XYZ file of C-alpha atoms in Angstrom:
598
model
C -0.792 -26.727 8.013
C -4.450 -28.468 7.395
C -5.451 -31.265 9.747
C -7.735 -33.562 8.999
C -11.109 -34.218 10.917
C -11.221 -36.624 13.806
C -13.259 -38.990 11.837
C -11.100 -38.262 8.954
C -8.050 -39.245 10.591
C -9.227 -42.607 12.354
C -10.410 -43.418 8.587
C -7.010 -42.638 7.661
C -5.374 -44.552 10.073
C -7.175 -47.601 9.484
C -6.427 -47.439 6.013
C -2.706 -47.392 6.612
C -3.405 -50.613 8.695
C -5.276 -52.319 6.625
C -3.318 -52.279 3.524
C -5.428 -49.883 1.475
C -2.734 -47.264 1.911
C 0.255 -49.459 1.609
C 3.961 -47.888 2.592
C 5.710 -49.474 -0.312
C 3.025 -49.216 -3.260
C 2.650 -45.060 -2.288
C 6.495 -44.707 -2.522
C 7.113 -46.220 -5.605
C 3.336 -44.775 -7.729
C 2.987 -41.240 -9.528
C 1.939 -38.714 -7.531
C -1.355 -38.883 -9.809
C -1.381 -42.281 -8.965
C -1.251 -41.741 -5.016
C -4.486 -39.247 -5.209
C -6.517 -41.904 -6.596
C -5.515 -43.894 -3.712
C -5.911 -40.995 -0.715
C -9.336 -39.306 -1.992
C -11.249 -42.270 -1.579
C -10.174 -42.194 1.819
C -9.348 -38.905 3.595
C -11.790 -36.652 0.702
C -11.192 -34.926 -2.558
C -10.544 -31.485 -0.606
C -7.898 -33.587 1.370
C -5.878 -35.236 -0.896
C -3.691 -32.851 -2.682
C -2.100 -31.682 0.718
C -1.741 -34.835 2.147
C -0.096 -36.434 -1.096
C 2.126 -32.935 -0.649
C 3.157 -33.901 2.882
C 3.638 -37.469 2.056
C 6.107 -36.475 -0.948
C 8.072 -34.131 1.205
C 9.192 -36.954 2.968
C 10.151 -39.037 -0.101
C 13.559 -37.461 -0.572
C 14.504 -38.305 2.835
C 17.047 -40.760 2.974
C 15.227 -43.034 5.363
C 11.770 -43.709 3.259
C 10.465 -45.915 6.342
C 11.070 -42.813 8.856
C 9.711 -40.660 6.332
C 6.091 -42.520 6.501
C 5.876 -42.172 9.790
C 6.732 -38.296 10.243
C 4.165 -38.072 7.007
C 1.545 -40.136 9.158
C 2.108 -37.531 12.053
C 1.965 -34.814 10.037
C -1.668 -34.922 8.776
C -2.395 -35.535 11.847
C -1.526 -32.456 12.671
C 1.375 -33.053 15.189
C 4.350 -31.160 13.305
C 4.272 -27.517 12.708
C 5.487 -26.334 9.227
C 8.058 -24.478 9.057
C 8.315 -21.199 6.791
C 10.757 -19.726 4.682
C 11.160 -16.992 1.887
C 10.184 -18.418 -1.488
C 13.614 -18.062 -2.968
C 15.684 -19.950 -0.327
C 12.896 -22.902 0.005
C 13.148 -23.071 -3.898
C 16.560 -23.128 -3.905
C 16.677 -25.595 -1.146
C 14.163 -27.824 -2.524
C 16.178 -28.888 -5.629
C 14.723 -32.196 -6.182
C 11.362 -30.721 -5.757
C 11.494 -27.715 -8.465
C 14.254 -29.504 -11.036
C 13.438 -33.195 -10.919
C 15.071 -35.556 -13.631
C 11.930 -36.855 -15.844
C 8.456 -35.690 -15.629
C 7.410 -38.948 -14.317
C 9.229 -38.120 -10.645
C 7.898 -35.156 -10.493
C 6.065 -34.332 -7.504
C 3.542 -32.390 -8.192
C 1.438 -32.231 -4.903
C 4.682 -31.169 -3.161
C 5.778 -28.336 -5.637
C 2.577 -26.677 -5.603
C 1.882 -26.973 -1.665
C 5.812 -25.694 -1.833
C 4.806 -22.587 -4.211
C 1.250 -21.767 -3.130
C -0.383 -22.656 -6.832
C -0.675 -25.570 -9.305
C 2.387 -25.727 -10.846
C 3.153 -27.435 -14.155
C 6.508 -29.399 -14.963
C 7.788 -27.233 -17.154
C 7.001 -24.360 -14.717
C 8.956 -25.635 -11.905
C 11.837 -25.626 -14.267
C 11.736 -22.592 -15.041
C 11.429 -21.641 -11.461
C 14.351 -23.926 -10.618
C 16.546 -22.569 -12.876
C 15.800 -18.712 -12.389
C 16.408 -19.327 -8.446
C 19.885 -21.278 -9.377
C 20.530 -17.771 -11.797
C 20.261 -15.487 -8.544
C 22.638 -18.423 -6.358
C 25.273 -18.118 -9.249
C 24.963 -14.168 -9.835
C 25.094 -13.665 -5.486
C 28.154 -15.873 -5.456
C 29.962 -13.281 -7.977
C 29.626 -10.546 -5.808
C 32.607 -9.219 -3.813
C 33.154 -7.129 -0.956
C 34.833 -4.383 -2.977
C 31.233 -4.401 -5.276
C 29.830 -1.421 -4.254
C 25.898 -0.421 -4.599
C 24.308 -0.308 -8.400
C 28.348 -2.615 -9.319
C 27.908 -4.479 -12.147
C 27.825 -7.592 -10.263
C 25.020 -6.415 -7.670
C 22.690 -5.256 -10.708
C 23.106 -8.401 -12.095
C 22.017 -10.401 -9.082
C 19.464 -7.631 -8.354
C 17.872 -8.086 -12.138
C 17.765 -11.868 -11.080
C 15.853 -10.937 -8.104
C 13.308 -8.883 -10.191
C 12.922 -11.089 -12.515
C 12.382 -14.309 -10.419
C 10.120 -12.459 -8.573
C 7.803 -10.948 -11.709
C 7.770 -14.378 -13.177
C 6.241 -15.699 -10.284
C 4.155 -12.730 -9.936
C 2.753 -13.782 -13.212
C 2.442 -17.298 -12.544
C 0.474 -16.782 -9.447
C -2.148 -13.956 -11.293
C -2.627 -16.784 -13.835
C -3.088 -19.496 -11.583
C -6.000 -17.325 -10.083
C -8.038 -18.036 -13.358
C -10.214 -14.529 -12.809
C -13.567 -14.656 -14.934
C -16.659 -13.189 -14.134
C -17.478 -16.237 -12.240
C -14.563 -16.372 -9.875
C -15.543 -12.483 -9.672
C -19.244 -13.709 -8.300
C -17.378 -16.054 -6.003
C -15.394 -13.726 -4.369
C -17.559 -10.377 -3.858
C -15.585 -9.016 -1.326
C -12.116 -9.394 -3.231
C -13.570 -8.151 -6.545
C -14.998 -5.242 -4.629
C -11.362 -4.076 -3.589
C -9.898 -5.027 -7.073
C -12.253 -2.635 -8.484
C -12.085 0.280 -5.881
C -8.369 -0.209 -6.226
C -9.035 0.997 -9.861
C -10.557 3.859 -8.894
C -8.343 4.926 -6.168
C -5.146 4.494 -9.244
C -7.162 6.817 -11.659
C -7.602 9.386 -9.095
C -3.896 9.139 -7.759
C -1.775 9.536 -11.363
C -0.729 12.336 -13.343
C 1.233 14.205 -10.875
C 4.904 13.441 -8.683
C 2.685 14.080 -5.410
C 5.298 11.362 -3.178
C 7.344 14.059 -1.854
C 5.434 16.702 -0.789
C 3.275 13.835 1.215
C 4.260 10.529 1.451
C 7.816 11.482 1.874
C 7.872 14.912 3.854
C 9.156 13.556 7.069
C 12.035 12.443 4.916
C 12.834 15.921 3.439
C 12.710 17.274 7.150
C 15.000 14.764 8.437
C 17.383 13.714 5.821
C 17.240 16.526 3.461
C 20.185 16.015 1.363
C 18.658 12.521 0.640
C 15.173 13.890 -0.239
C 16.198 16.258 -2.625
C 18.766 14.086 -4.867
C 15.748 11.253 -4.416
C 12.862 14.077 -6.267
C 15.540 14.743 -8.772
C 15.864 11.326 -9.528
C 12.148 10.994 -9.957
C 11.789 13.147 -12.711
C 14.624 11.163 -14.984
C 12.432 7.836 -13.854
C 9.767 9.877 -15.798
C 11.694 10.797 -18.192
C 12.581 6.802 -19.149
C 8.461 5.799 -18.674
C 7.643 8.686 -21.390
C 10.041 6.746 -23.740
C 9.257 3.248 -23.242
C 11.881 2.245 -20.616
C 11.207 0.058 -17.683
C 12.727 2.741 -14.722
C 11.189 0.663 -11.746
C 13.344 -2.612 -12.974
C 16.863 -0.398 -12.427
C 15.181 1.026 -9.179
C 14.273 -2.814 -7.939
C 17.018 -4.364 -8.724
C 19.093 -1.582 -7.416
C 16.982 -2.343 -4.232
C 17.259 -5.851 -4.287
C 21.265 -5.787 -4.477
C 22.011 -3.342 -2.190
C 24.588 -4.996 0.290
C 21.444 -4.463 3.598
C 19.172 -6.419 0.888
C 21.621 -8.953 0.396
C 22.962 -10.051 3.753
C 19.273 -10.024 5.215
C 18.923 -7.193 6.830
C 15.787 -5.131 5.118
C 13.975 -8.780 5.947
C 15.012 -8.305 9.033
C 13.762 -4.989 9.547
C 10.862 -5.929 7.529
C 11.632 -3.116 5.592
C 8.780 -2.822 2.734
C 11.513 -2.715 -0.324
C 9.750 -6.186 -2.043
C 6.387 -4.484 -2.534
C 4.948 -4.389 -6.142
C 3.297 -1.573 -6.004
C 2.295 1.387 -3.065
C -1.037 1.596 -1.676
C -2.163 4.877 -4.313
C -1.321 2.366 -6.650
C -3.508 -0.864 -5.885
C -4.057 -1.437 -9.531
C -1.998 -1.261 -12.969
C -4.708 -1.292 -15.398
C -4.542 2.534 -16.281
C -1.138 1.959 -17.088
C -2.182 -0.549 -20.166
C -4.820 1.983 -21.560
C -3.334 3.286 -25.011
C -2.579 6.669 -25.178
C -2.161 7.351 -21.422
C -0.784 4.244 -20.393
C 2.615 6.316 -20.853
C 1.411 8.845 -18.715
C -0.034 6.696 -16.258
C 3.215 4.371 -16.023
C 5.471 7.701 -15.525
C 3.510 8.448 -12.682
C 3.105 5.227 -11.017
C 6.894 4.747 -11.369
C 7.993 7.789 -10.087
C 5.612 7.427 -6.898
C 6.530 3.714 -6.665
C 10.127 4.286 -7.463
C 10.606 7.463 -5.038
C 8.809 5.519 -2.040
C 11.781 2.300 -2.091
C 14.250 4.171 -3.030
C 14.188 6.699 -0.088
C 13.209 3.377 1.973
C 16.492 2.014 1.395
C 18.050 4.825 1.364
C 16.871 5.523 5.009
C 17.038 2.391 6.079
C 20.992 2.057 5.553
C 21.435 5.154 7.347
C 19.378 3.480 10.410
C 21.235 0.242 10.497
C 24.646 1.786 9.838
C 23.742 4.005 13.172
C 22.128 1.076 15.014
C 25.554 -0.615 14.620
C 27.513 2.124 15.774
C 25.885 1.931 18.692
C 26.041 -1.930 19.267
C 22.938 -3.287 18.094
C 23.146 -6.242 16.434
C 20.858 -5.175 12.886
C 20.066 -8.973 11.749
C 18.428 -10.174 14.953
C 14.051 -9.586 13.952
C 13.879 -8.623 17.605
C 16.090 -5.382 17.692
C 16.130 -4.645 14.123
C 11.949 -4.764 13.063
C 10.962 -1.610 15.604
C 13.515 0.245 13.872
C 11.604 -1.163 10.438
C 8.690 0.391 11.207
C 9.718 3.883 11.757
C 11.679 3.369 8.526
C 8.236 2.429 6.535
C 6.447 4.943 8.592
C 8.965 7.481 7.476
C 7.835 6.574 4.116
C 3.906 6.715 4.352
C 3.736 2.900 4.962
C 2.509 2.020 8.603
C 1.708 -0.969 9.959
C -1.887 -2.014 10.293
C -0.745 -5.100 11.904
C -3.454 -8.267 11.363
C -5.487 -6.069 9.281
C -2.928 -6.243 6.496
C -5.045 -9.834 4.940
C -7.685 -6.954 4.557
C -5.552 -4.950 3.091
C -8.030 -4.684 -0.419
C -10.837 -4.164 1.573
C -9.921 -1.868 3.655
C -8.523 -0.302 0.626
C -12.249 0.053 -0.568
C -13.254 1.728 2.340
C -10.248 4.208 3.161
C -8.321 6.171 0.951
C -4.543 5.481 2.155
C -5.049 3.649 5.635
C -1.486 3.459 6.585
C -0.539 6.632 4.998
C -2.490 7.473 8.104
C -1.207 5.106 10.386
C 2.371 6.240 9.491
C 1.251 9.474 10.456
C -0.344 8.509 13.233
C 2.806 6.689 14.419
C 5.331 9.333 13.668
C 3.225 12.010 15.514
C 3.306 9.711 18.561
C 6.750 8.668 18.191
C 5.399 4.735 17.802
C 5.631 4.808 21.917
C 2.260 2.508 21.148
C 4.207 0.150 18.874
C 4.291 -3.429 19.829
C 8.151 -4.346 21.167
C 9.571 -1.386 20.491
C 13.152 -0.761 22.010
C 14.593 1.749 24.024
C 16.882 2.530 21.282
C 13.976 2.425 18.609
C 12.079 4.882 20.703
C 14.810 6.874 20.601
C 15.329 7.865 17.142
C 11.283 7.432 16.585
C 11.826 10.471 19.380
C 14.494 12.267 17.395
C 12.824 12.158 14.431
C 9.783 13.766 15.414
C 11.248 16.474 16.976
C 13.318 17.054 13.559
C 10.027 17.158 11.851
C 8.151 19.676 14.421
C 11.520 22.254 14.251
C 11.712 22.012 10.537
C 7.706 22.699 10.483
C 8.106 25.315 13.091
C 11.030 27.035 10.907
C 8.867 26.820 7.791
C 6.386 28.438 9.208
C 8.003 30.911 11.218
C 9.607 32.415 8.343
C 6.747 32.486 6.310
C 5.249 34.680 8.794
C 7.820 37.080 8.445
C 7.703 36.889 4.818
C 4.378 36.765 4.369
C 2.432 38.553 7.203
C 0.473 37.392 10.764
C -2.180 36.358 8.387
C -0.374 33.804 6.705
C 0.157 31.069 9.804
C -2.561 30.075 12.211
C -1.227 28.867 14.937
C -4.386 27.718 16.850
C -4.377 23.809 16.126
C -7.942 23.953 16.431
C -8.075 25.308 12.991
C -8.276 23.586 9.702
C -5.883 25.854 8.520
C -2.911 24.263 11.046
C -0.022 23.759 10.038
C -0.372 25.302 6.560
C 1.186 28.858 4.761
C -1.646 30.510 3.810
C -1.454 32.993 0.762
C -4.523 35.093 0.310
C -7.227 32.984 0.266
C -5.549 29.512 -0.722
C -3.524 27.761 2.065
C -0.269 24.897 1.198
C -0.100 22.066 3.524
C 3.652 21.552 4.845
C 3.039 18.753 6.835
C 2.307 15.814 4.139
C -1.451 15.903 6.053
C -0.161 15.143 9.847
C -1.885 18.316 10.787
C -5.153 17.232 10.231
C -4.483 14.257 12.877
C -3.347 16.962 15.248
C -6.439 19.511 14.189
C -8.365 15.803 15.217
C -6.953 16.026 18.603
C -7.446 19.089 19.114
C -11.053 19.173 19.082
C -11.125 16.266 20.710
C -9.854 17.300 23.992
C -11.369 19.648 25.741
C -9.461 23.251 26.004
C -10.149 26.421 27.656
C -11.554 29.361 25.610
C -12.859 32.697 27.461
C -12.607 31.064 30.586
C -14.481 28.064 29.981
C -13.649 24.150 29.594
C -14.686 22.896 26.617
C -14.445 21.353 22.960
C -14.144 23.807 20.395
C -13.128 24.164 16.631
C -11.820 26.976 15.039
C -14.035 28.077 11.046
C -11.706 29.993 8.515
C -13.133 33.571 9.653
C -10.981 32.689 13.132
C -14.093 32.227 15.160
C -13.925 30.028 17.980
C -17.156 28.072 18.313
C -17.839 25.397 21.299
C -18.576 21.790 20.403
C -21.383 20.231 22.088
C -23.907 22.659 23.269
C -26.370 20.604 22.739
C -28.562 23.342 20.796
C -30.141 22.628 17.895
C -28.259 22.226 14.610
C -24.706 22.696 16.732
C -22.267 20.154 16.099
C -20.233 17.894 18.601
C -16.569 16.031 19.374
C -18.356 12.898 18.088
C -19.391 14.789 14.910
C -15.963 16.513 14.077
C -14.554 12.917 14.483
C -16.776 11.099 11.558
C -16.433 14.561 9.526
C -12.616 13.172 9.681
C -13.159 9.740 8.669
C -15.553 10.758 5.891
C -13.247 12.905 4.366
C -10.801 9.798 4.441
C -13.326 7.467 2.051
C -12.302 6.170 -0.495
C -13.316 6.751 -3.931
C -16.510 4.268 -3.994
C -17.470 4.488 -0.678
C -17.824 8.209 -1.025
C -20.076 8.267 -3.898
C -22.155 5.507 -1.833
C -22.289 8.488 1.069
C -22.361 11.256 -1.839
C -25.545 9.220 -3.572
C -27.284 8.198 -0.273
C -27.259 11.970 0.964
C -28.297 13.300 -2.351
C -25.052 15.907 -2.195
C -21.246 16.333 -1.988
C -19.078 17.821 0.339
C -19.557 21.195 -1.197
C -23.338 20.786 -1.475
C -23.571 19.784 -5.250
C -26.478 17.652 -5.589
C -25.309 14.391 -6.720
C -28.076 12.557 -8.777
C -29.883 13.868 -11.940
C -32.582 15.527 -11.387
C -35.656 13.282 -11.483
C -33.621 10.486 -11.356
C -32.585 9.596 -7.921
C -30.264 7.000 -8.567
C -28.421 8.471 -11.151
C -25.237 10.310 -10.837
C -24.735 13.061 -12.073
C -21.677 13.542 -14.633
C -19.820 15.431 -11.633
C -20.246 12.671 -9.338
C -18.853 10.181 -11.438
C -16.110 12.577 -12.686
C -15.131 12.303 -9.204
C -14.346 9.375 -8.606
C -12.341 8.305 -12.184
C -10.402 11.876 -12.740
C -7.233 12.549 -11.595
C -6.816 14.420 -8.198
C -4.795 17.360 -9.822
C -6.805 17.403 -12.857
C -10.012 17.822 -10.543
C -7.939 20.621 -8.370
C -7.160 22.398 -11.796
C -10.413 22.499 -13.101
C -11.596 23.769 -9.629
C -9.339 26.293 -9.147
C -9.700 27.470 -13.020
C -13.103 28.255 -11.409
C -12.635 29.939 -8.314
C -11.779 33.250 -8.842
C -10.353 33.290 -4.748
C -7.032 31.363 -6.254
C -4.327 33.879 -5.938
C -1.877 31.786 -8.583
C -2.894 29.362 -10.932
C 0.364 28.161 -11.428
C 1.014 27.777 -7.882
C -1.441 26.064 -6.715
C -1.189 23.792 -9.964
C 1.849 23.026 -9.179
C 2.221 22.334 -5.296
C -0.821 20.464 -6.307
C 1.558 17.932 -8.501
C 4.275 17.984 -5.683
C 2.454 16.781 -3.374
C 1.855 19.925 -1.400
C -1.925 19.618 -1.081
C -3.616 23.221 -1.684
C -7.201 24.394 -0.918
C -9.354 27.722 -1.499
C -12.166 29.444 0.135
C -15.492 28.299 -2.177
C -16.060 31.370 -4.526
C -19.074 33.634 -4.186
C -21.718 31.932 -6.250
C -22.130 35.038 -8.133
C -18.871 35.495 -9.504
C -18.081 32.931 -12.405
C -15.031 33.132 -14.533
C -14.740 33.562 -18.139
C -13.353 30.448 -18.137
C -16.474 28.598 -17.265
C -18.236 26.347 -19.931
C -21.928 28.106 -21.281
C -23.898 24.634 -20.578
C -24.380 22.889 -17.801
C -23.441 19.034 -18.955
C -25.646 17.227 -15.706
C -29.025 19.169 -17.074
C -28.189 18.061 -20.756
C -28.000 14.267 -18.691
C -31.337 15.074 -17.251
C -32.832 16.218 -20.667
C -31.747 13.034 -21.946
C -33.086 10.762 -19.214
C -36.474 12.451 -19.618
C -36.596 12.672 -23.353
C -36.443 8.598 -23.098
C-alpha cells in the first residue's frame, strides 16, 4: 500500500479539517468528482489510490467509521490485505457489478484489478467470476477428474483467466514509446523472442525438462509423452489442446479445494520459461508448427505437474500431514516444480525477463541444482519434505546408474565414462557422438567436479578430464593453462542466452567453435551464421551440423534424440573432410562482397 509523504499527509489532514475535504460531500460525489477534489491536495500521482481506499470503505455499513479507517489508511497505518484475483472479485460484488454506471467506483475497481478498468469491463469480469461460483457449486464428490462438471468449471477458470490476461496486455498500451521508457523490460520481451525461435520445432520436454519424472514415476512419464504427440496432433489442425490441458488442470479436485496454491504448485503459468514469447506462434505458415510445439512443451510440463503433485499430497496425507496448511505443504511444492524443470529463484522471480535475457533457462538450472542437492538448502523445508527430496534423488542416480551400466555391456567400456571430471559424464557415448541421460544435471556435477580439488597420480589438485581421456591439472599457473575460476565462467557462458551470446560472440570476434563472427572488413557486422544462431531452431541448427560432420554415426539418431529432448553432441570433423552434402558457396563471403561492392 502507498503512503503519502509527511508533508503530504499533514496537507491532507488539514484539509479534512478544514472543510476542503468534507465527509459528507466525498460520500455522496462521483468518483470523478472526488479526484478533482483530492489532487489539488495530496498530488495528481496520489489521487487515484487514495480515492481507491476511500471507496473501499463506502460499502461499509457504517459510512462515518469508514472515513476514519480511510483517513488511517493513507496514512499508512493498515496493511492491505491480499487475495487471489478470483475470490477478491467474487467477493467484491458491489465493486465489479454495480447497478448504474454512475456508482461505479472506478478508483476502487482498478486499485482492486491492478489496471484501469472500464464499466463495461468490470461487468464482464463480474459476471465471468459469478460463471466459475455457479459451475464449482455443480460439482459433486462422485465427479471424478476431466467429469463433465469439472471441465466445465475448469473452462471457466481458463477463460476468466485469458480474458484478464488480455485486458491487462491492453491496458499496458505498448508503442515504441512505452518501449523507450522501459529499456530494460523491452530488452527481455525481445530476448524472450529469440530464446522461443530457438526452443520450437521439436517435443524436447521429456528427455530434459521432465527426466527426473521418467526416472521416478515412469508409468506417468510415458502415458504423459504419448499424450503430447495427440496435443500436436490437435495444434496441426487448428484446435486449442492447451485449453483441455488447463482446464483439466484447473478442475482437478487438488486445484479445486486449494491445495496446488498451497503447494504453490506452478499449474496457473501461461507459458514455460523456453517459451517467454508467443509471437512465432502468429507467423503464417509456421505459426501451426510453432503452436504444436509450444503446446506440447507447455502442455507436457502441467500436466506431469499435477500429475506429480497428486501423487505427493495423496502420500503426504497418508502419512499425517495436513496438505492445505502453506507451511507443510509449499517445501513439498518445490520439489514438485523442481521435478518439472521449474526451480525457485526466490526474489529474483520480479527479474524474471531479465534474467531471462541473460540466461538461457535459469531455473531449469536451479531445479537441477536443487534436485542434485536434495533442496537440503531450501528455505523451511521439512523433515518429511527432505525426505522424499532424498528419495527422489536416489531414484534418479539408480535409474542413471542402470542406464548406463547396461549400456556398457551393450555397447562396450568405451561407451560410459565414468570419471565425472569429464564432459562426457553421465552420457552413452556411440562412436564419436555421445546422448545425455541426465536432462543436463551432469554438467552441474562435471562443475563440481573440477571445482574441488581431487587426487590424480598422487597429487592434490583441480583437474578436468578432454575427450582423448587425458587428465590435465587446473591451475598451474603456466602460461596459456587454464584454472577452477576459468572452467567455472566456461559454464556460465555456455548458459547465455541467445542475445547475450552474440554480444560475447561479436565482442570476441568468434564462436564457441572458432567461427569468426563478423564479416570480414566489417567488424560490426554479423555474419549470416551468427545471426542464424540466434533465430533458428535448436534442432534445425543440430541437423544442419550434424548433416556436416561426417563423425555422426546416425543421422537419424541423433536427429531424433535431438527432438526428444536427449541432447546429442559430436567430435568437430577434420577440417579436411567435407560432405557431399555441403553447399558450393560460402553465403558470409557473398555478405562481404556485398558490403564492399557498396
Amino acid at each position: 500500500m502507498p503512503c503519502l509523504t509527511t508533508a503530504t499527509r499533514n496537507k491532507f489532514l488539514a484539509a479534512i479539517k478544514s472543510g476542503v475535504i468534507d465527509p459528507a460531500t466525498m460520500v455522496t460525489s462521483t468518483s470523478k468528482q472526488r479526484l478533482a477534489i483530492l489532487e489539488p491536495v495530496v498530488g495528481e500521482e496520489n489521487a487515484g489510490w487514495v480515492n481507491a481506499a476511500l471507496e473501499s470503505k463506502l460499502i461499509l455499513k457504517d459510512q462515518q467509521r469508514g472515513m476514519v479507517s480511510w483517513a488511517k489508511k493513507v496514512s499508512g497505518i493498515t496493511p492491505e490485505a491480499r487475495r487471489d484475483l478470483i475470490t477478491r472479485i467474487q467477493k467484491e460484488t458491489k465493486v465489479f457489478d454495480p447497478a448504474t454506471s454512475d456508482k461505479f467506483l472506478e478508483s476502487l475497481a482498478a486499485k482492486k484489478f491492478g489496471h484501469d478498468i472500464s464499466f463495461d469491463e468490470a461487468k464482464n469480469i463480474s459476471g465471468l467470476a459469478n460463471r466459475i461460483k455457479v459451475a464449482k457449486a455443480k460439482i459433486t464428490p462422485s465427479d471424478g477428474p476431466r467429469s463433465t462438471a469439472r471441465m466445465e468449471y475448469g473452462t471457466a477458470v481458463v477463460v476468466f483467466k485469458d480474458y484478464v490476461g488480455q485486458l491487462k496486455l491492453s491496458a499496458e498500451k505498448v508503442g515504441l514509446k512505452w518501449y523507450l521508457r522501459h529499456p530494460l523490460t523491452s530488452l527481455g520481451r525481445a530476448a524472450g523472442v529469440s530464446k522461443s525461435l530457438l526452443s520450437t520445432l521439436d517435443n524436447s520436454f521429456f528427455g530434459r525438462q521432465g527426466i527426473k519424472v521418467l526416472y521416478n514415476h515412469p508409468f506417468i512419464w510415458a502415458k504423459n509423452f504419448v499424450k503430447s504427440w495427440g496435443d500436436i496432433g490437435k495444434e496441426l489442425i487448428g484446435r486449442d489442446a492447451m485449453l483441455a490441458i488447463r482446464a483439466d488442470v484447473y478442475s482437478r479436485p487438488n486445484a479445486v479445494n486449494g491445495k496446488y496454491e498451497a503447494m504453490k504448485l506452478d499449474v496457473g503459468v501461461d507459458t514455460e520459461e523456453a517459451f517467454p514469447s508467443h509471437i512465432l506462434t502468429h507467423i503464417p505458415g509456421v505459426g501451426r508448427l510453432a503452436k504444436a510445439a509450444e503446446s506440447a512443451f507447455n502442455g507436457a510440463a502441467l500436466r506431469l505437474r499435477a500429475d506429480i503433485g497428486d501423487i505427493v499430497i495423496r502420500n503426504a496425507e497418508r502419512n499425517g500431514h495436513d496438505m492445505s496448511v502453506p507451511a507443510v505443504a509449499q517445501p513439498l511444492g518445490r520439489i514438485v516444480n523442481s521435478m518439472t524443470g521449474r526451480g525457485s529463484i526466490g526474489g529474483l522471480d520480479k527479474y524474471g525477463r531479465q534474467i531471462n535475457a541473460t540466461i538461457f533457462s535459469i531455473k531449469f538450472l536451479k531445479a537441477n541444482l536443487d534436485t542434485l542437492t536434495a533442496h537440503q538448502f531450501q528455505k523451511d523445508i521439512t523433515p518429511y519434505a527432505r525426505k522424499v527430496a532424498a528419495m527422489n534423488l536416489v531414484r534418479i542416480i539408480g535409474s542413471t546408474a542402470g542406464i548406463l551400466t547396461l549400456a556398457k555391456l551393450l555397447l562396450g567400456d568405451d561407451a560410459v565414462e565414468e570419471d565425472p571430471r569429464s564432459t562426457d559424464f553421465g552420457k552413452i557415448k556411440v562412436g564419436d557422438t555421445t546422448y545425455d541421460i541426465t536432462g543436463g544435471m551432469a554438467s552441474v556435477v562435471t562443475l563440481a567436479a573440477r571445482m574441488v580439488p581431487t587426487m590424480h597420480d598422487g597429487e592434490m589438485g583441480w583437474y578436468t578430464k578432454n575427450r582423448k581421456g587425458e587428465v590435465v591439472p587446473l591451475g598451474t599457473g603456466k602460461y596459456g593453462s587454464r584454472d577452477p575460476l576459468d572452467v567455472f565462467w566456461d559454464f556460465w557462458e555456455g548458459k547465455a542466452a541467445p542475445y547475450t551470446a552474440l554480444l560475447r560472440d561479436m565482442y570476441r570476434g568468434k564462436d564457441f567453435k572458432g567461427r569468426q563472427t563478423y564479416v570480414e572488413g566489417h567488424r560490426i557486422v554479423p555474419t549470416w551464421r551468427t545471426v542464424y544462431g540466434t533465430v533458428a531452431p535448436i534442432p534445425l541448427q543440430q541437423f544442419e551440423e550434424n548433416m556436416k560432420n561426417p563423425n555422426v554415426e546416425s543421422l537419424l539418431l541423433t536427429t531424433i534424440a535431438d527432438a526428444l529432448g536427449f541432447s546429442t553432441n559430436t567430435a568437430d570433423p577434420d577440417p579436411k573432410k567435407k560432405r557431399e552434402q555441403d553447399v558450393p558457396w560460402d553465403l558470409d563471403e557473398l555478405v562481404g562482397e556485398f558490403l564492399n561492392s557498396k
